[in-house]
Short mmCIF file of C-alpha atoms in Angstrom, two decimals:
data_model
loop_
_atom_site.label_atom_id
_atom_site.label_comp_id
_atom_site.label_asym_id
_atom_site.label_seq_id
_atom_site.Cartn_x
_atom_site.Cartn_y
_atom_site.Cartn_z
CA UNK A 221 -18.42 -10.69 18.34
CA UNK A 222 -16.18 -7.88 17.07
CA UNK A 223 -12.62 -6.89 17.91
CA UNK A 224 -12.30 -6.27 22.12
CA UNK A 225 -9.89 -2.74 23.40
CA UNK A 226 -6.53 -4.44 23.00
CA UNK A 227 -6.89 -6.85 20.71
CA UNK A 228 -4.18 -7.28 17.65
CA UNK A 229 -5.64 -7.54 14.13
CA UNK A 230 -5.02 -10.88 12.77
CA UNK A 231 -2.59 -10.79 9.81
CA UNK A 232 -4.08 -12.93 7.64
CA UNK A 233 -7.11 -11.30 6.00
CA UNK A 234 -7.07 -8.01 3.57
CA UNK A 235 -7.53 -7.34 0.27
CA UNK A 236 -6.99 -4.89 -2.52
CA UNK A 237 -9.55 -1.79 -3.60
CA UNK A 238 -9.15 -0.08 -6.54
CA UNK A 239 -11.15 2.86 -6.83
CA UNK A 240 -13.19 2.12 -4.02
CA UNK A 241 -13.93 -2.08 -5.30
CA UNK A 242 -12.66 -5.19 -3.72
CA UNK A 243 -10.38 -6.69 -6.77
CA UNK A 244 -8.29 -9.16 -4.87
CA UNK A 245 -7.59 -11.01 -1.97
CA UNK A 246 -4.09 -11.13 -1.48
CA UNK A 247 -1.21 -13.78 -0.33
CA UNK A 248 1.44 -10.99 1.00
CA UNK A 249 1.84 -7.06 1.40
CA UNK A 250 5.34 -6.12 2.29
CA UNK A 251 6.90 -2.53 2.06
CA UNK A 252 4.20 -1.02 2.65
CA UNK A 253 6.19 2.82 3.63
CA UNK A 254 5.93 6.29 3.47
CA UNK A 255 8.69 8.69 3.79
CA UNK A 256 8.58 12.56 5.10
CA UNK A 257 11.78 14.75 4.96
CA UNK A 258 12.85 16.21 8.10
CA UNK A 259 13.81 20.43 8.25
CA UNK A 260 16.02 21.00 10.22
CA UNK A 261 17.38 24.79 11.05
CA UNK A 262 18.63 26.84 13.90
CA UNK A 263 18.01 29.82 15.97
CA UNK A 264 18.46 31.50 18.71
CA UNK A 265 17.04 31.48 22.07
CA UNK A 266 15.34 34.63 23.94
CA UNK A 267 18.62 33.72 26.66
CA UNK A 268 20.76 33.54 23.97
CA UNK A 269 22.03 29.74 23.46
CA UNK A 270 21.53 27.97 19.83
CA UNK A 271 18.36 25.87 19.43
CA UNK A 272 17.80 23.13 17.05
CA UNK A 273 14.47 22.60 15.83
CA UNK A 274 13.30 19.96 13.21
CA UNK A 275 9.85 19.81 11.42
CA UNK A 276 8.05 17.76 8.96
CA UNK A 277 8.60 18.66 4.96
CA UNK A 278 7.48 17.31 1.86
CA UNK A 279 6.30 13.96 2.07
CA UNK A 280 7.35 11.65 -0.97
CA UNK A 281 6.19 9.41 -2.98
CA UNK A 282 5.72 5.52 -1.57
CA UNK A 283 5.70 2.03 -2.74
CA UNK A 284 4.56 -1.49 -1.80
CA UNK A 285 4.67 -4.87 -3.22
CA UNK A 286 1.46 -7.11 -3.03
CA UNK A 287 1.30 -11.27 -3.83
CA UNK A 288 -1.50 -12.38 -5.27
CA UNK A 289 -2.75 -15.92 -6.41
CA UNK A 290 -2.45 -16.21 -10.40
CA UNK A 291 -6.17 -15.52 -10.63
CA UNK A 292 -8.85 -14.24 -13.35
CA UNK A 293 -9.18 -10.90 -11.82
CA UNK A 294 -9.92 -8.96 -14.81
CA UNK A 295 -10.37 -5.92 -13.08
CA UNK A 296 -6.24 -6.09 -11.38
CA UNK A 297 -4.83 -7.29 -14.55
CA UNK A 298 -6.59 -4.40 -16.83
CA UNK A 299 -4.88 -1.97 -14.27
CA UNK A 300 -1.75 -3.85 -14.40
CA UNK A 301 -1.53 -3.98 -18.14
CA UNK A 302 -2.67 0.04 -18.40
CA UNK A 303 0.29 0.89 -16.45
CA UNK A 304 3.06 -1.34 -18.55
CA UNK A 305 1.70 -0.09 -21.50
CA UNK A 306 2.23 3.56 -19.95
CA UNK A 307 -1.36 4.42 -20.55
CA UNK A 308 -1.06 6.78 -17.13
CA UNK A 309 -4.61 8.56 -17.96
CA UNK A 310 -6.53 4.91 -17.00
CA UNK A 311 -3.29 3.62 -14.85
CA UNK A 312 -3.26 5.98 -12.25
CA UNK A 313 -5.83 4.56 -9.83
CA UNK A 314 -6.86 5.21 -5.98
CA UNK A 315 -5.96 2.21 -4.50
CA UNK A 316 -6.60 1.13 -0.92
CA UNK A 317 -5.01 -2.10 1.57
CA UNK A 318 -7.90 -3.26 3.39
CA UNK A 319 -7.42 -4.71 6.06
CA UNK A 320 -10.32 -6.62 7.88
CA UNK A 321 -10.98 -8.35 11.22
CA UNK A 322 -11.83 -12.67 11.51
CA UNK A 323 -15.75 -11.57 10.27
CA UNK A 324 -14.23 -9.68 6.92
CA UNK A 325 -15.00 -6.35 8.37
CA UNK A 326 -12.97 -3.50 7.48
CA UNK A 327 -11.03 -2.01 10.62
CA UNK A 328 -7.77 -0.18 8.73
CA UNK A 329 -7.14 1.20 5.50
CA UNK A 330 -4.01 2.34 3.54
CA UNK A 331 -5.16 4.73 0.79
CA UNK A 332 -2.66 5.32 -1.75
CA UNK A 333 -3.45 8.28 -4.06
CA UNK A 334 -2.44 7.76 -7.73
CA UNK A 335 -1.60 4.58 -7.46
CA UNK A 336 -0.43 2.29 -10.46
CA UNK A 337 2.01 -0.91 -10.97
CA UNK A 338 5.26 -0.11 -11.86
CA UNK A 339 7.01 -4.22 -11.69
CA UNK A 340 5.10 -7.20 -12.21
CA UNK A 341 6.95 -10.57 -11.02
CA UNK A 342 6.21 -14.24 -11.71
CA UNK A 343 6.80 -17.18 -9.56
CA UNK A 344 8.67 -19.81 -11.25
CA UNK A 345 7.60 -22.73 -13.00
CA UNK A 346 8.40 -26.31 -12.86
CA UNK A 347 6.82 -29.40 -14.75
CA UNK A 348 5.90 -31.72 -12.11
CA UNK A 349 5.62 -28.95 -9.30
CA UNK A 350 2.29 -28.78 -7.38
CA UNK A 351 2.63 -25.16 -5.83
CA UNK A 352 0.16 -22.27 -6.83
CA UNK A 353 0.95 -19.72 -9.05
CA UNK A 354 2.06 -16.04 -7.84
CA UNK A 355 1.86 -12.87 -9.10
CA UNK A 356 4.37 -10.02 -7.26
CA UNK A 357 3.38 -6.80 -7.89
CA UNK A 358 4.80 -3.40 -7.31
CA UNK A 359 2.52 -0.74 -6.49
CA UNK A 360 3.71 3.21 -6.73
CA UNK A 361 1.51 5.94 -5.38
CA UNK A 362 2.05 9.59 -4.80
CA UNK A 363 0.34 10.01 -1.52
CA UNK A 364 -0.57 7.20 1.37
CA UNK A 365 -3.21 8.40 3.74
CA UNK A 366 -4.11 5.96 6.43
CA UNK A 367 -7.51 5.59 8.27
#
């Protein structure tokens, strides 16, 4: 049975594409925003009175941060590493949040054009502790088209 008019997407199930492969299922997505500058000028009406009008400009560049399990996903790490060593010519990726409905199939996308990690973030260790280990990561792109 698939999604019924009105239903809400559950938030617990996407994942991470690189270049149009599944490389991770993640723990988190937050910050997940694109920003547009607004133009804003005046003129002059055919009676005469000042008009404001305000349309869309250049839109910039985003970010979001994605939490991941500490896994052995060779595929996110290799892109991770390319872009902290700066090598930008394999770093700069298409990159896409899936997300996916209760029967793991897709129903949004965030595509994020030249895309590459730009922070990494550990969670912290403790002898004795029993919690999983995290990986925070900050993604940049230069474009975010949704679908």
């Amino acid at each position: 049975m698939s999604l019924q008019p009105g239903d809400a997407l559950a938030s617990h199930n996407f994942g991470l594409q690189i270049d149009g492969v599944m490389v991770e299922y993640l723990q988190e997505v937050s910050g997940l925003s694109v920003e547009q500058d607004v133009i804003e000028y005046q003129q002059v009406s055919a009676d005469g009175k000042p008009v404001i009008k305000k349309m869309p400009g250049v839109q910039k560049a985003g970010e979001c941060t994605v939490t991941r399990g500490m896994t052995e996903s060779t595929a996110f790490t290799a892109w991770i590493n390319d872009s902290i060593a700066g090598n930008m010519g394999a770093a700069r990726k298409n990159a896409t949040i899936m997300m996916m409905d209760y029967q793991n199939n897709p129903v949004k996308r965030y595509n994020m054009r030249n895309a590459w990690c730009s922070k990494v973030e550990t969670s912290g260790v403790k002898a004795g502790d029993t919690s999983a280990l995290t990986e925070q990561v900050t993604i940049t792109f230069e474009e975010l088209v949704i679908e």
